[in-house]
Amino acid sequence: MIAFFLAIVAVLELARALPLIPAFQALAATGQHAMRLLARRGVSEWGKERALRILSLRMFARSLRAGGLLLATASPLLVVLFFAANWPEIVGVRTEWTAKLALVPFTLGYAALRWQVRRVRAR
């Protein structure tokens, strides 16, 4: 159970440290750019097709980056879940839902405390 708590803390810290939200915002902005391009009138079809090809490659690259950052953020929890599924004696996890539910107040408390510490430092 401590391994799960530490993994969730690591996920929260990685989510703060990595540019996860800006990566998804860049992906969304590229998608909106493509939608605006499609709605444009008076532009040649050849120009639209060429621009959409470029935008689709850009969207693919940004989605790979955002997905990689998401995977990197979730990796500590995925590692603990892998070990808990294959070697439960190493992680020492009970499969009861009440034990896992007991982690919720601790992780939410940590996240709230971390958020407050960040707000105090910003002042």
PDB file of C-alpha atoms in Angstrom:
ATOM      1  CA  MET A   1       0.000   0.000   0.000  1.00  0.00           C
ATOM      2  CA  ILE A   2       2.904   2.314   0.638  1.00  0.00           C
ATOM      3  CA  ALA A   3       4.201   1.518  -2.840  1.00  0.00           C
ATOM      4  CA  PHE A   4       0.923   2.736  -4.346  1.00  0.00           C
ATOM      5  CA  PHE A   5       1.055   5.937  -2.303  1.00  0.00           C
ATOM      6  CA  LEU A   6       4.637   6.612  -3.355  1.00  0.00           C
ATOM      7  CA  ALA A   7       3.769   5.881  -6.988  1.00  0.00           C
ATOM      8  CA  ILE A   8       0.868   8.326  -6.873  1.00  0.00           C
ATOM      9  CA  VAL A   9       3.099  10.955  -5.278  1.00  0.00           C
ATOM     10  CA  ALA A  10       5.623  10.383  -8.074  1.00  0.00           C
ATOM     11  CA  VAL A  11       2.847  10.760 -10.662  1.00  0.00           C
ATOM     12  CA  LEU A  12       1.734  14.040  -9.078  1.00  0.00           C
ATOM     13  CA  GLU A  13       5.288  15.374  -9.022  1.00  0.00           C
ATOM     14  CA  LEU A  14       5.904  14.336 -12.626  1.00  0.00           C
ATOM     15  CA  ALA A  15       2.630  15.953 -13.674  1.00  0.00           C
ATOM     16  CA  ARG A  16       3.840  19.189 -12.110  1.00  0.00           C
ATOM     17  CA  ALA A  17       7.357  18.953 -13.540  1.00  0.00           C
ATOM     18  CA  LEU A  18       6.628  17.864 -17.109  1.00  0.00           C
ATOM     19  CA  PRO A  19       4.959  20.184 -19.640  1.00  0.00           C
ATOM     20  CA  LEU A  20       1.934  17.897 -19.927  1.00  0.00           C
ATOM     21  CA  ILE A  21      -0.844  20.494 -20.157  1.00  0.00           C
ATOM     22  CA  PRO A  22       1.010  22.727 -22.666  1.00  0.00           C
ATOM     23  CA  ALA A  23       1.626  19.682 -24.878  1.00  0.00           C
ATOM     24  CA  PHE A  24      -2.085  18.914 -25.032  1.00  0.00           C
ATOM     25  CA  GLN A  25      -2.884  22.603 -25.540  1.00  0.00           C
ATOM     26  CA  ALA A  26      -0.511  22.696 -28.526  1.00  0.00           C
ATOM     27  CA  LEU A  27      -2.193  19.603 -29.934  1.00  0.00           C
ATOM     28  CA  ALA A  28      -5.636  21.185 -29.521  1.00  0.00           C
ATOM     29  CA  ALA A  29      -4.439  24.430 -31.117  1.00  0.00           C
ATOM     30  CA  THR A  30      -3.176  22.527 -34.150  1.00  0.00           C
ATOM     31  CA  GLY A  31      -6.532  20.765 -34.465  1.00  0.00           C
ATOM     32  CA  GLN A  32      -8.368  24.098 -34.257  1.00  0.00           C
ATOM     33  CA  HIS A  33      -6.034  25.514 -36.903  1.00  0.00           C
ATOM     34  CA  ALA A  34      -6.927  22.615 -39.204  1.00  0.00           C
ATOM     35  CA  MET A  35     -10.651  23.177 -38.624  1.00  0.00           C
ATOM     36  CA  ARG A  36     -10.311  26.888 -39.425  1.00  0.00           C
ATOM     37  CA  LEU A  37      -8.418  25.994 -42.597  1.00  0.00           C
ATOM     38  CA  LEU A  38     -11.191  23.639 -43.696  1.00  0.00           C
ATOM     39  CA  ALA A  39     -13.838  26.304 -43.134  1.00  0.00           C
ATOM     40  CA  ARG A  40     -11.989  28.899 -45.211  1.00  0.00           C
ATOM     41  CA  ARG A  41     -13.622  29.979 -48.421  1.00  0.00           C
ATOM     42  CA  GLY A  42     -11.822  31.318 -51.451  1.00  0.00           C
ATOM     43  CA  VAL A  43      -8.670  29.260 -50.972  1.00  0.00           C
ATOM     44  CA  SER A  44      -7.698  26.790 -53.660  1.00  0.00           C
ATOM     45  CA  GLU A  45      -8.297  23.115 -52.940  1.00  0.00           C
ATOM     46  CA  TRP A  46      -4.685  22.344 -53.790  1.00  0.00           C
ATOM     47  CA  GLY A  47      -3.504  24.854 -51.174  1.00  0.00           C
ATOM     48  CA  LYS A  48      -5.882  23.431 -48.575  1.00  0.00           C
ATOM     49  CA  GLU A  49      -4.725  19.870 -49.241  1.00  0.00           C
ATOM     50  CA  ARG A  50      -1.075  20.835 -48.969  1.00  0.00           C
ATOM     51  CA  ALA A  51      -1.645  22.798 -45.768  1.00  0.00           C
ATOM     52  CA  LEU A  52      -3.699  19.955 -44.279  1.00  0.00           C
ATOM     53  CA  ARG A  53      -0.918  17.467 -45.039  1.00  0.00           C
ATOM     54  CA  ILE A  54       1.541  19.687 -43.210  1.00  0.00           C
ATOM     55  CA  LEU A  55      -0.891  20.163 -40.319  1.00  0.00           C
ATOM     56  CA  SER A  56      -1.592  16.443 -40.091  1.00  0.00           C
ATOM     57  CA  LEU A  57       2.126  15.720 -39.757  1.00  0.00           C
ATOM     58  CA  ARG A  58       2.391  18.434 -37.136  1.00  0.00           C
ATOM     59  CA  MET A  59      -0.611  16.996 -35.262  1.00  0.00           C
ATOM     60  CA  PHE A  60       0.905  13.522 -35.404  1.00  0.00           C
ATOM     61  CA  ALA A  61       4.194  14.766 -33.953  1.00  0.00           C
ATOM     62  CA  ARG A  62       2.426  16.727 -31.219  1.00  0.00           C
ATOM     63  CA  SER A  63       0.170  13.795 -30.343  1.00  0.00           C
ATOM     64  CA  LEU A  64       3.216  11.535 -30.047  1.00  0.00           C
ATOM     65  CA  ARG A  65       4.855  14.091 -27.751  1.00  0.00           C
ATOM     66  CA  ALA A  66       1.743  14.513 -25.608  1.00  0.00           C
ATOM     67  CA  GLY A  67       1.209  10.747 -25.423  1.00  0.00           C
ATOM     68  CA  GLY A  68       4.835  10.180 -24.502  1.00  0.00           C
ATOM     69  CA  LEU A  69       4.625  12.765 -21.750  1.00  0.00           C
ATOM     70  CA  LEU A  70       1.427  11.166 -20.473  1.00  0.00           C
ATOM     71  CA  LEU A  71       3.066   7.748 -20.466  1.00  0.00           C
ATOM     72  CA  ALA A  72       6.113   9.160 -18.690  1.00  0.00           C
ATOM     73  CA  THR A  73       3.855  10.748 -16.096  1.00  0.00           C
ATOM     74  CA  ALA A  74       1.910   7.544 -15.457  1.00  0.00           C
ATOM     75  CA  SER A  75       4.953   5.250 -15.565  1.00  0.00           C
ATOM     76  CA  PRO A  76       5.553   5.009 -11.773  1.00  0.00           C
ATOM     77  CA  LEU A  77       1.990   3.866 -11.202  1.00  0.00           C
ATOM     78  CA  LEU A  78       2.172   1.473 -14.149  1.00  0.00           C
ATOM     79  CA  VAL A  79       5.349  -0.106 -12.757  1.00  0.00           C
ATOM     80  CA  VAL A  80       3.740  -0.644  -9.347  1.00  0.00           C
ATOM     81  CA  LEU A  81       0.621  -2.105 -10.961  1.00  0.00           C
ATOM     82  CA  PHE A  82       2.778  -4.436 -13.057  1.00  0.00           C
ATOM     83  CA  PHE A  83       4.634  -5.715  -9.994  1.00  0.00           C
ATOM     84  CA  ALA A  84       1.400  -5.954  -7.990  1.00  0.00           C
ATOM     85  CA  ALA A  85      -0.203  -8.095 -10.694  1.00  0.00           C
ATOM     86  CA  ASN A  86       2.759 -10.402 -11.266  1.00  0.00           C
ATOM     87  CA  TRP A  87       4.478 -10.527  -7.882  1.00  0.00           C
ATOM     88  CA  PRO A  88       2.058  -9.373  -5.183  1.00  0.00           C
ATOM     89  CA  GLU A  89       4.408 -10.492  -2.413  1.00  0.00           C
ATOM     90  CA  ILE A  90       6.985  -7.898  -3.528  1.00  0.00           C
ATOM     91  CA  VAL A  91       4.599  -4.967  -3.434  1.00  0.00           C
ATOM     92  CA  GLY A  92       2.635  -6.289  -0.486  1.00  0.00           C
ATOM     93  CA  VAL A  93      -0.722  -5.146  -1.819  1.00  0.00           C
ATOM     94  CA  ARG A  94      -3.996  -6.499  -0.625  1.00  0.00           C
ATOM     95  CA  THR A  95      -6.631  -6.764  -3.317  1.00  0.00           C
ATOM     96  CA  GLU A  96      -9.381  -5.384  -1.111  1.00  0.00           C
ATOM     97  CA  TRP A  97     -10.963  -2.239  -2.435  1.00  0.00           C
ATOM     98  CA  THR A  98     -11.121  -0.764   1.055  1.00  0.00           C
ATOM     99  CA  ALA A  99      -7.332  -0.784   1.309  1.00  0.00           C
ATOM    100  CA  LYS A 100      -7.033   1.058  -1.971  1.00  0.00           C
ATOM    101  CA  LEU A 101      -9.835   3.425  -1.010  1.00  0.00           C
ATOM    102  CA  ALA A 102      -7.905   4.348   2.111  1.00  0.00           C
ATOM    103  CA  LEU A 103      -5.234   5.861  -0.140  1.00  0.00           C
ATOM    104  CA  VAL A 104      -7.615   8.488  -1.487  1.00  0.00           C
ATOM    105  CA  PRO A 105      -7.494  10.871   1.516  1.00  0.00           C
ATOM    106  CA  PHE A 106      -3.719  10.589   1.722  1.00  0.00           C
ATOM    107  CA  THR A 107      -3.145  11.321  -1.950  1.00  0.00           C
ATOM    108  CA  LEU A 108      -5.694  14.129  -2.032  1.00  0.00           C
ATOM    109  CA  GLY A 109      -4.128  15.574   1.098  1.00  0.00           C
ATOM    110  CA  TYR A 110      -0.695  15.440  -0.464  1.00  0.00           C
ATOM    111  CA  ALA A 111      -1.944  17.081  -3.654  1.00  0.00           C
ATOM    112  CA  ALA A 112      -3.697  19.849  -1.701  1.00  0.00           C
ATOM    113  CA  LEU A 113      -0.635  20.432   0.475  1.00  0.00           C
ATOM    114  CA  ARG A 114       1.620  20.530  -2.575  1.00  0.00           C
ATOM    115  CA  TRP A 115      -0.731  22.985  -4.282  1.00  0.00           C
ATOM    116  CA  GLN A 116      -0.714  25.239  -1.197  1.00  0.00           C
ATOM    117  CA  VAL A 117       3.082  25.143  -0.986  1.00  0.00           C
ATOM    118  CA  ARG A 118       3.297  26.209  -4.618  1.00  0.00           C
ATOM    119  CA  ARG A 119       0.883  29.113  -4.018  1.00  0.00           C
ATOM    120  CA  VAL A 120       2.866  30.309  -0.998  1.00  0.00           C
ATOM    121  CA  ARG A 121       6.147  30.220  -2.925  1.00  0.00           C
ATOM    122  CA  ALA A 122       4.640  32.192  -5.816  1.00  0.00           C
ATOM    123  CA  ARG A 123       3.892  35.171  -3.572  1.00  0.00           C
TER     124      ARG A 123
END
